[in-house]
mmCIF file of C-alpha atoms in Angstrom:
data_model
loop_
_atom_site.group_PDB
_atom_site.id
_atom_site.type_symbol
_atom_site.label_atom_id
_atom_site.label_comp_id
_atom_site.label_asym_id
_atom_site.label_seq_id
_atom_site.Cartn_x
_atom_site.Cartn_y
_atom_site.Cartn_z
ATOM 1 C CA MET A 1 31.266 25.858 30.900
ATOM 2 C CA GLY A 2 35.047 26.552 31.130
ATOM 3 C CA TYR A 3 36.103 25.008 34.458
ATOM 4 C CA THR A 4 37.261 21.640 35.638
ATOM 5 C CA LEU A 5 36.673 19.808 38.736
ATOM 6 C CA SER A 6 39.286 18.438 41.223
ATOM 7 C CA LEU A 7 39.024 16.637 44.667
ATOM 8 C CA LEU A 8 40.398 17.100 48.085
ATOM 9 C CA ASP A 9 40.235 14.153 50.598
ATOM 10 C CA LYS A 10 40.968 14.140 54.369
ATOM 11 C CA SER A 11 40.607 10.400 54.519
ATOM 12 C CA PRO A 12 37.859 10.661 57.427
ATOM 13 C CA LEU A 13 36.698 7.462 59.316
ATOM 14 C CA GLY A 14 33.103 6.809 59.184
ATOM 15 C CA SER A 15 31.199 5.637 62.049
ATOM 16 C CA GLY A 16 32.777 2.416 63.409
ATOM 17 C CA GLU A 17 35.421 2.303 60.714
ATOM 18 C CA THR A 18 39.254 1.463 61.040
ATOM 19 C CA ALA A 19 41.974 3.824 59.543
ATOM 20 C CA THR A 20 42.645 0.764 57.201
ATOM 21 C CA GLN A 21 39.039 1.001 56.046
ATOM 22 C CA ALA A 22 39.113 4.783 55.735
ATOM 23 C CA LEU A 23 42.372 4.660 53.578
ATOM 24 C CA ALA A 24 40.992 1.836 51.260
ATOM 25 C CA ARG A 25 38.142 4.269 50.557
ATOM 26 C CA SER A 26 40.416 6.833 49.681
ATOM 27 C CA VAL A 27 41.787 4.731 47.005
ATOM 28 C CA GLU A 28 38.310 3.718 45.710
ATOM 29 C CA LEU A 29 37.368 7.401 45.733
ATOM 30 C CA ALA A 30 40.591 8.313 43.642
ATOM 31 C CA ARG A 31 39.617 5.425 41.129
ATOM 32 C CA LEU A 32 36.082 6.890 41.035
ATOM 33 C CA ALA A 33 37.395 10.300 40.586
ATOM 34 C CA GLU A 34 39.771 9.184 37.680
ATOM 35 C CA GLN A 35 36.737 7.393 35.838
ATOM 36 C CA SER A 36 34.467 10.377 36.185
ATOM 37 C CA GLY A 37 36.715 12.971 34.806
ATOM 38 C CA TYR A 38 38.220 14.845 37.898
ATOM 39 C CA HIS A 39 41.564 16.368 36.929
ATOM 40 C CA ARG A 40 43.340 16.084 40.288
ATOM 41 C CA TYR A 41 42.995 14.188 43.526
ATOM 42 C CA TRP A 42 44.649 15.710 46.486
ATOM 43 C CA VAL A 43 45.007 14.264 50.061
ATOM 44 C CA ALA A 44 45.473 16.339 53.043
ATOM 45 C CA GLU A 45 47.763 16.288 56.368
ATOM 46 C CA HIS A 46 46.371 15.952 59.839
ATOM 47 C CA HIS A 47 48.102 14.983 62.999
ATOM 48 C CA ASN A 48 46.968 13.281 66.440
ATOM 49 C CA SER A 49 43.520 12.917 64.954
ATOM 50 C CA ALA A 50 41.101 9.894 65.682
ATOM 51 C CA HIS A 51 38.817 10.749 62.857
ATOM 52 C CA LEU A 52 41.327 11.555 60.167
ATOM 53 C CA ALA A 53 43.541 8.902 58.592
ATOM 54 C CA CYS A 54 46.314 10.646 56.848
ATOM 55 C CA PRO A 55 49.257 12.365 58.602
ATOM 56 C CA SER A 56 51.729 11.820 55.762
ATOM 57 C CA PRO A 57 50.286 12.864 52.301
ATOM 58 C CA GLU A 58 53.638 11.680 50.582
ATOM 59 C CA ILE A 59 52.984 8.164 51.415
ATOM 60 C CA LEU A 60 49.438 8.169 50.437
ATOM 61 C CA ILE A 61 50.074 9.784 47.289
ATOM 62 C CA ALA A 62 52.374 7.167 46.233
ATOM 63 C CA HIS A 63 49.734 4.445 47.147
ATOM 64 C CA ILE A 64 47.123 6.205 45.179
ATOM 65 C CA LEU A 65 49.440 6.815 42.216
ATOM 66 C CA ALA A 66 50.034 3.031 42.006
ATOM 67 C CA HIS A 67 46.287 2.295 41.821
ATOM 68 C CA THR A 68 45.419 4.940 39.287
ATOM 69 C CA THR A 69 46.794 5.738 35.632
ATOM 70 C CA ARG A 70 45.789 9.251 34.526
ATOM 71 C CA ILE A 71 44.480 11.420 37.335
ATOM 72 C CA ARG A 72 47.167 14.053 38.722
ATOM 73 C CA VAL A 73 47.648 13.122 42.537
ATOM 74 C CA GLY A 74 48.875 15.441 45.196
ATOM 75 C CA SER A 75 48.997 16.939 48.612
ATOM 76 C CA GLY A 76 46.303 19.527 49.778
ATOM 77 C CA GLY A 77 48.691 20.077 51.394
ATOM 78 C CA VAL A 78 52.150 19.616 52.963
ATOM 79 C CA MET A 79 52.186 21.603 56.315
ATOM 80 C CA LEU A 80 55.735 22.946 55.452
ATOM 81 C CA GLN A 81 56.407 24.651 59.099
ATOM 82 C CA HIS A 82 57.129 21.260 60.353
ATOM 83 C CA TYR A 83 59.610 20.118 57.864
ATOM 84 C CA SER A 84 63.045 20.718 56.055
ATOM 85 C CA PRO A 85 62.215 22.248 52.686
ATOM 86 C CA TYR A 86 64.952 20.119 51.284
ATOM 87 C CA LYS A 87 63.317 16.925 52.397
ATOM 88 C CA VAL A 88 59.797 17.919 50.995
ATOM 89 C CA ALA A 89 61.421 18.666 47.675
ATOM 90 C CA GLU A 90 63.244 15.117 47.920
ATOM 91 C CA ASN A 91 60.016 13.526 48.596
ATOM 92 C CA PHE A 92 58.150 15.015 45.796
ATOM 93 C CA ASN A 93 61.054 14.761 43.253
ATOM 94 C CA LEU A 94 60.894 10.906 43.983
ATOM 95 C CA LEU A 95 57.035 10.880 43.527
ATOM 96 C CA ALA A 96 57.292 12.941 40.379
ATOM 97 C CA ALA A 97 60.141 10.277 39.045
ATOM 98 C CA LEU A 98 57.794 7.403 39.742
ATOM 99 C CA ALA A 99 54.870 9.085 37.940
ATOM 100 C CA PRO A 100 56.072 11.632 35.556
ATOM 101 C CA GLY A 101 53.702 14.392 34.935
ATOM 102 C CA ARG A 102 51.139 13.327 37.529
ATOM 103 C CA VAL A 103 52.218 14.936 40.760
ATOM 104 C CA ASP A 104 51.235 18.086 42.529
ATOM 105 C CA LEU A 105 52.748 19.773 45.615
ATOM 106 C CA GLY A 106 50.281 21.856 47.634
ATOM 107 C CA VAL A 107 51.924 23.542 50.498
ATOM 108 C CA GLY A 108 49.964 25.103 53.429
ATOM 109 C CA LYS A 109 50.894 27.270 56.612
ATOM 110 C CA ALA A 110 48.640 25.765 58.993
ATOM 111 C CA PRO A 111 49.874 23.281 61.591
ATOM 112 C CA GLY A 112 47.585 20.655 60.556
ATOM 113 C CA GLY A 113 46.712 19.614 64.246
ATOM 114 C CA LEU A 114 46.621 20.845 67.820
ATOM 115 C CA PRO A 115 49.441 22.332 69.661
ATOM 116 C CA LEU A 116 50.579 18.970 71.266
ATOM 117 C CA SER A 117 51.334 17.350 67.668
ATOM 118 C CA THR A 118 52.916 20.642 66.686
ATOM 119 C CA ARG A 119 55.457 20.486 69.379
ATOM 120 C CA ALA A 120 56.221 16.760 68.877
ATOM 121 C CA LEU A 121 56.738 17.559 65.160
ATOM 122 C CA GLN A 122 59.005 20.518 65.893
ATOM 123 C CA ALA A 123 60.703 18.976 69.048
ATOM 124 C CA TRP A 124 64.235 18.948 67.501
ATOM 125 C CA GLN A 125 63.841 22.456 65.873
ATOM 126 C CA ASP A 126 65.832 25.204 67.534
ATOM 127 C CA PRO A 127 62.840 27.985 67.553
ATOM 128 C CA ALA A 128 65.522 30.840 67.302
ATOM 129 C CA ARG A 129 66.768 29.554 64.136
ATOM 130 C CA LYS A 130 63.439 28.633 62.453
ATOM 131 C CA PRO A 131 62.965 30.957 59.430
ATOM 132 C CA PRO A 132 59.576 32.635 58.651
ATOM 133 C CA PHE A 133 57.095 30.589 56.497
ATOM 134 C CA ASP A 134 57.982 32.740 53.456
ATOM 135 C CA GLU A 135 61.645 31.969 53.648
ATOM 136 C CA GLN A 136 60.946 28.228 53.735
ATOM 137 C CA LEU A 137 58.542 28.470 50.976
ATOM 138 C CA ALA A 138 61.199 30.360 48.866
ATOM 139 C CA GLU A 139 63.886 27.638 49.897
ATOM 140 C CA LEU A 140 61.476 25.020 48.687
ATOM 141 C CA ALA A 141 61.003 26.666 45.451
ATOM 142 C CA ARG A 142 64.708 26.830 44.851
ATOM 143 C CA HIS A 143 65.045 22.970 45.620
ATOM 144 C CA LEU A 144 62.180 22.426 42.911
ATOM 145 C CA ALA A 145 63.693 24.704 40.424
ATOM 146 C CA ALA A 146 64.974 23.312 37.039
ATOM 147 C CA PRO A 147 68.455 21.763 37.208
ATOM 148 C CA ALA A 148 71.731 23.256 36.054
ATOM 149 C CA ALA A 149 72.984 22.267 32.549
ATOM 150 C CA ASP A 150 75.962 20.187 34.097
ATOM 151 C CA ASP A 151 74.343 17.773 36.573
ATOM 152 C CA SER A 152 77.289 15.237 36.870
ATOM 153 C CA ARG A 153 79.453 16.949 39.125
ATOM 154 C CA ASP A 154 80.088 15.323 42.599
ATOM 155 C CA SER A 155 77.577 12.701 41.757
ATOM 156 C CA PRO A 156 78.313 9.036 41.926
ATOM 157 C CA GLU A 157 75.172 8.164 39.997
ATOM 158 C CA GLY A 158 75.499 11.265 37.696
ATOM 159 C CA GLY A 159 72.051 12.292 39.084
ATOM 160 C CA GLY A 160 70.481 15.718 38.456
ATOM 161 C CA ALA A 161 70.108 18.895 40.609
ATOM 162 C CA SER A 162 67.287 20.974 41.176
ATOM 163 C CA ASP A 163 69.012 23.122 43.685
ATOM 164 C CA GLU A 164 72.729 23.632 43.267
ATOM 165 C CA SER A 165 74.798 25.410 45.856
ATOM 166 C CA GLU A 166 78.448 25.119 46.032
ATOM 167 C CA ASN A 167 79.848 25.716 49.764
ATOM 168 C CA ALA A 168 83.597 26.341 50.619
ATOM 169 C CA PHE A 169 84.725 23.005 49.935
ATOM 170 C CA GLY A 170 83.447 22.847 46.447
ATOM 171 C CA ALA A 171 80.567 20.360 47.315
ATOM 172 C CA VAL A 172 77.348 20.816 45.433
ATOM 173 C CA LEU A 173 73.862 20.287 47.120
ATOM 174 C CA ARG A 174 71.480 18.546 44.784
ATOM 175 C CA THR A 175 67.690 17.485 45.260
ATOM 176 C CA THR A 176 67.835 13.978 43.950
ATOM 177 C CA PRO A 177 66.261 12.068 42.112
ATOM 178 C CA GLN A 178 65.787 14.551 39.071
ATOM 179 C CA PRO A 179 62.331 13.732 37.705
ATOM 180 C CA PRO A 180 61.492 14.415 33.786
ATOM 181 C CA ALA A 181 58.987 17.024 35.063
ATOM 182 C CA PRO A 182 58.962 18.339 38.548
ATOM 183 C CA ALA A 183 55.964 18.173 40.766
ATOM 184 C CA GLN A 184 53.583 21.221 40.176
ATOM 185 C CA PRO A 185 53.622 23.480 43.212
ATOM 186 C CA PHE A 186 50.674 25.106 44.464
ATOM 187 C CA LEU A 187 50.082 27.671 47.647
ATOM 188 C CA LEU A 188 47.154 26.975 49.734
ATOM 189 C CA GLY A 189 45.814 30.047 51.622
ATOM 190 C CA ALA A 190 42.817 32.352 52.517
ATOM 191 C CA SER A 191 44.674 35.775 52.711
ATOM 192 C CA ILE A 192 46.044 38.846 50.872
ATOM 193 C CA ALA A 193 49.225 37.693 52.203
ATOM 194 C CA SER A 194 48.944 34.401 50.680
ATOM 195 C CA ALA A 195 47.986 35.948 47.284
ATOM 196 C CA GLU A 196 50.966 38.051 47.337
ATOM 197 C CA LEU A 197 53.298 35.234 48.431
ATOM 198 C CA ALA A 198 52.124 32.955 45.679
ATOM 199 C CA ALA A 199 52.352 35.746 43.101
ATOM 200 C CA ARG A 200 56.017 36.257 44.003
ATOM 201 C CA LEU A 201 56.840 32.773 43.720
ATOM 202 C CA GLY A 202 55.064 32.530 40.365
ATOM 203 C CA TRP A 203 52.845 29.569 41.995
ATOM 204 C CA PRO A 204 49.181 28.974 41.535
ATOM 205 C CA LEU A 205 47.099 30.018 44.511
ATOM 206 C CA VAL A 206 44.508 27.783 45.823
ATOM 207 C CA TYR A 207 42.000 29.894 47.916
ATOM 208 C CA ALA A 208 40.688 27.777 50.880
ATOM 209 C CA ALA A 209 37.060 28.675 50.640
ATOM 210 C CA HIS A 210 36.107 25.576 52.287
ATOM 211 C CA ILE A 211 37.676 27.152 55.475
ATOM 212 C CA ASN A 212 37.115 30.779 55.066
ATOM 213 C CA GLY A 213 34.319 31.087 52.528
ATOM 214 C CA ALA A 214 33.050 34.575 53.292
ATOM 215 C CA ALA A 215 32.029 36.045 50.153
ATOM 216 C CA ALA A 216 33.438 39.454 50.599
ATOM 217 C CA GLU A 217 36.972 38.011 51.595
ATOM 218 C CA VAL A 218 36.883 35.441 48.623
ATOM 219 C CA ALA A 219 36.277 38.203 46.401
ATOM 220 C CA ARG A 220 39.130 40.389 47.956
ATOM 221 C CA VAL A 221 41.768 37.844 47.595
ATOM 222 C CA LEU A 222 40.813 36.384 44.274
ATOM 223 C CA ASP A 223 40.682 39.828 42.729
ATOM 224 C CA HIS A 224 44.088 40.773 44.055
ATOM 225 C CA TYR A 225 45.720 37.719 43.182
ATOM 226 C CA ARG A 226 44.251 38.344 39.566
ATOM 227 C CA GLN A 227 45.629 41.663 39.700
ATOM 228 C CA LEU A 228 48.990 40.556 40.504
ATOM 229 C CA THR A 229 49.349 37.750 38.197
ATOM 230 C CA GLY A 230 46.804 38.236 35.416
ATOM 231 C CA ARG A 231 45.324 34.826 35.806
ATOM 232 C CA PRO A 232 42.669 33.249 38.321
ATOM 233 C CA ALA A 233 43.335 31.209 41.480
ATOM 234 C CA LEU A 234 42.046 27.740 41.847
ATOM 235 C CA LEU A 235 39.110 27.737 44.406
ATOM 236 C CA ALA A 236 38.744 25.086 46.913
ATOM 237 C CA VAL A 237 34.898 24.687 48.174
ATOM 238 C CA SER A 238 33.147 22.373 50.306
ATOM 239 C CA ALA A 239 30.252 20.548 48.397
ATOM 240 C CA ILE A 240 27.649 17.788 49.343
ATOM 241 C CA VAL A 241 25.620 16.504 46.484
ATOM 242 C CA SER A 242 22.704 13.899 47.112
ATOM 243 C CA GLU A 243 19.704 12.844 45.108
ATOM 244 C CA ASP A 244 17.571 14.242 47.583
ATOM 245 C CA ALA A 245 18.158 18.169 48.013
ATOM 246 C CA ALA A 246 16.646 17.904 51.614
ATOM 247 C CA ASP A 247 18.937 15.106 52.730
ATOM 248 C CA ALA A 248 22.068 17.191 51.311
ATOM 249 C CA ALA A 249 20.726 20.327 53.276
ATOM 250 C CA GLN A 250 20.507 18.214 56.348
ATOM 251 C CA LEU A 251 23.969 16.838 56.048
ATOM 252 C CA ALA A 252 25.212 20.400 55.120
ATOM 253 C CA ALA A 253 23.640 21.907 58.310
ATOM 254 C CA ARG A 254 25.825 19.482 60.630
ATOM 255 C CA GLN A 255 29.116 21.001 59.517
ATOM 256 C CA GLN A 256 30.893 23.387 61.853
ATOM 257 C CA ARG A 257 33.737 25.745 61.673
ATOM 258 C CA PHE A 258 35.577 27.626 64.578
ATOM 259 C CA ARG A 259 38.536 29.926 64.643
ATOM 260 C CA VAL A 260 40.610 29.815 67.651
ATOM 261 C CA ARG A 261 43.618 32.204 68.644
ATOM 262 C CA VAL A 262 45.551 31.979 72.003
ATOM 263 C CA GLY A 263 47.490 35.127 72.685
ATOM 264 C CA ASP A 264 49.136 36.733 69.797
ATOM 265 C CA GLY A 265 49.672 33.380 67.883
ATOM 266 C CA GLN A 266 48.476 32.245 64.410
ATOM 267 C CA PRO A 267 44.714 31.750 64.411
ATOM 268 C CA VAL A 268 43.711 28.119 63.527
ATOM 269 C CA ASN A 269 40.637 26.742 62.113
ATOM 270 C CA VAL A 270 38.989 23.621 63.481
ATOM 271 C CA GLY A 271 35.803 21.619 63.060
ATOM 272 C CA SER A 272 34.206 21.672 66.401
ATOM 273 C CA ILE A 273 33.901 23.696 69.844
ATOM 274 C CA GLU A 274 35.627 20.737 71.391
ATOM 275 C CA GLN A 275 38.633 20.844 69.233
ATOM 276 C CA ALA A 276 38.822 24.723 69.680
ATOM 277 C CA GLU A 277 38.760 23.995 73.655
ATOM 278 C CA ALA A 278 41.470 21.334 73.126
ATOM 279 C CA TYR A 279 43.597 23.745 71.122
ATOM 280 C CA VAL A 280 43.421 26.292 74.090
ATOM 281 C CA ARG A 281 44.291 23.706 76.620
ATOM 282 C CA GLN A 282 47.030 22.271 74.643
ATOM 283 C CA ALA A 283 48.461 25.961 74.058
ATOM 284 C CA GLY A 284 48.783 26.326 77.583
ATOM 285 C CA GLY A 285 45.703 28.671 78.224
ATOM 286 C CA GLY A 286 45.904 32.383 78.878
ATOM 287 C CA GLU A 287 43.958 34.637 76.841
ATOM 288 C CA TYR A 288 42.129 33.214 73.901
ATOM 289 C CA GLN A 289 39.364 33.903 71.290
ATOM 290 C CA ILE A 290 37.033 31.240 69.895
ATOM 291 C CA GLU A 291 34.753 32.403 67.188
ATOM 292 C CA GLN A 292 32.171 30.364 65.442
ATOM 293 C CA ARG A 293 32.257 30.910 61.669
ATOM 294 C CA GLU A 294 29.524 29.897 58.943
ATOM 295 C CA ALA A 295 30.500 26.673 57.428
ATOM 296 C CA HIS A 296 30.069 27.407 53.652
ATOM 297 C CA VAL A 297 29.094 24.290 52.029
ATOM 298 C CA LEU A 298 27.464 24.153 48.549
ATOM 299 C CA HIS A 299 24.642 21.644 48.624
ATOM 300 C CA GLY A 300 21.823 20.078 46.974
ATOM 301 C CA ARG A 301 21.242 17.852 43.762
ATOM 302 C CA GLY A 302 24.006 17.809 41.410
ATOM 303 C CA ALA A 303 22.371 20.534 39.088
ATOM 304 C CA ASP A 304 22.027 22.823 42.140
ATOM 305 C CA VAL A 305 25.629 22.606 43.030
ATOM 306 C CA VAL A 306 26.843 22.890 39.415
ATOM 307 C CA LYS A 307 24.523 26.236 39.389
ATOM 308 C CA ALA A 308 26.433 27.518 42.035
ATOM 309 C CA LEU A 309 29.827 26.857 40.664
ATOM 310 C CA ASP A 310 28.800 28.259 37.517
ATOM 311 C CA ALA A 311 27.908 31.692 39.456
ATOM 312 C CA LEU A 312 31.586 31.396 41.146
ATOM 313 C CA HIS A 313 32.968 30.812 37.590
ATOM 314 C CA GLN A 314 31.214 33.829 36.259
ATOM 315 C CA ARG A 315 31.933 36.097 39.076
ATOM 316 C CA HIS A 316 35.730 35.200 39.590
ATOM 317 C CA GLY A 317 36.694 33.527 36.391
ATOM 318 C CA ILE A 318 37.464 30.375 38.066
ATOM 319 C CA GLU A 319 39.011 27.644 35.786
ATOM 320 C CA GLU A 320 39.404 24.838 38.380
ATOM 321 C CA PHE A 321 37.423 24.063 41.535
ATOM 322 C CA VAL A 322 38.948 21.849 44.060
ATOM 323 C CA ILE A 323 35.982 20.126 45.790
ATOM 324 C CA ASP A 324 36.378 19.202 49.472
ATOM 325 C CA GLN A 325 34.097 16.525 50.375
ATOM 326 C CA PRO A 326 33.426 16.983 54.164
ATOM 327 C CA LEU A 327 31.127 13.669 54.611
ATOM 328 C CA ALA A 328 32.559 10.764 56.640
ATOM 329 C CA GLU A 329 30.245 8.168 55.589
ATOM 330 C CA GLY A 330 31.572 6.099 52.681
ATOM 331 C CA ALA A 331 28.335 5.570 50.749
ATOM 332 C CA ALA A 332 27.366 9.201 50.852
ATOM 333 C CA ARG A 333 30.789 10.342 50.140
ATOM 334 C CA LEU A 334 31.091 8.066 46.822
ATOM 335 C CA ALA A 335 27.647 9.315 45.806
ATOM 336 C CA SER A 336 28.305 12.889 46.151
ATOM 337 C CA VAL A 337 31.574 12.664 44.063
ATOM 338 C CA ARG A 338 29.826 10.646 41.429
ATOM 339 C CA LEU A 339 26.524 12.859 41.160
ATOM 340 C CA LEU A 340 28.513 16.000 41.143
ATOM 341 C CA ALA A 341 30.798 14.777 38.109
ATOM 342 C CA GLN A 342 27.492 13.574 36.269
ATOM 343 C CA ALA A 343 25.836 16.839 36.690
ATOM 344 C CA HIS A 344 28.828 18.631 35.537
ATOM 345 C CA ARG A 345 29.160 16.630 32.322
ATOM 346 C CA ALA A 346 25.337 17.095 31.643
ATOM 347 C CA ALA A 347 25.792 20.889 31.994
ATOM 348 C CA VAL A 348 28.780 20.960 29.710
ATOM 349 C CA VAL A 349 26.853 18.869 26.804
#
């Protein structure tokens, strides 16, 4: 069975929990993932959410790196539209210098929140000067690129440079600190455009089937990316594992997915009709569409979910699955992660 397992954690608050408790469980989950043989542990970015505790992946990544020793830790992902690509590169260069060879930088296009938080995050931007996402991503890639051979010019500390551009005065912009190995970049997406953008950059694509899991669309995008690059994408899927298959089915049935678009704006995926309606209100109303989509969640006992992963592996040649864990309750989350790892190891043997 030629694939590895990784985890995506949104740091949800269980019933009656505080954010402090939810974040402590994220650390516990990361340590369990490391002990259980997962390859990566990624944390997500969500804003103005009472139910999700992490708006700043970089901070939580640093904390998890300090509480683990081997597992790769990264973002799933940074919502680049809100930020300076240069600052994102600085943040992840610093993380990669703190934990060489263990840091991933997953980047997404979605806002990670509703319009109210997006406006707050972008309040100081001039909309007329904001570049398209592909240009932001290309700039980030330049900042993350390997340093020039001479990294001592204009640097009082003699630090390295991952993006060197000299202005009219001879000053050079560097992305410091320069780590022994830069963070591994990934593009998160679920469209042909994302596949083509990832291929142009030479970045791995992570197809977000936990958001858009329609089989025909998954096949279309994954096949296109393989044709462009000669390698498979990573596949992010939602999975709930329980010792009781009926219990897992019941938990999976509670998951919801809605797609909302206001006017001709970018469509956004949310997890409830209430969030979809709030999005419309915060966007100022007007013409809108709310479409309920099937929440594609692999579920059952460990062997059942491994069988489903095997089928996806055989169909698409997937070498790594990023498992989105949609459950909020702590005990069920931990059990699902542990049981899936046990079933995967048993199948390999």
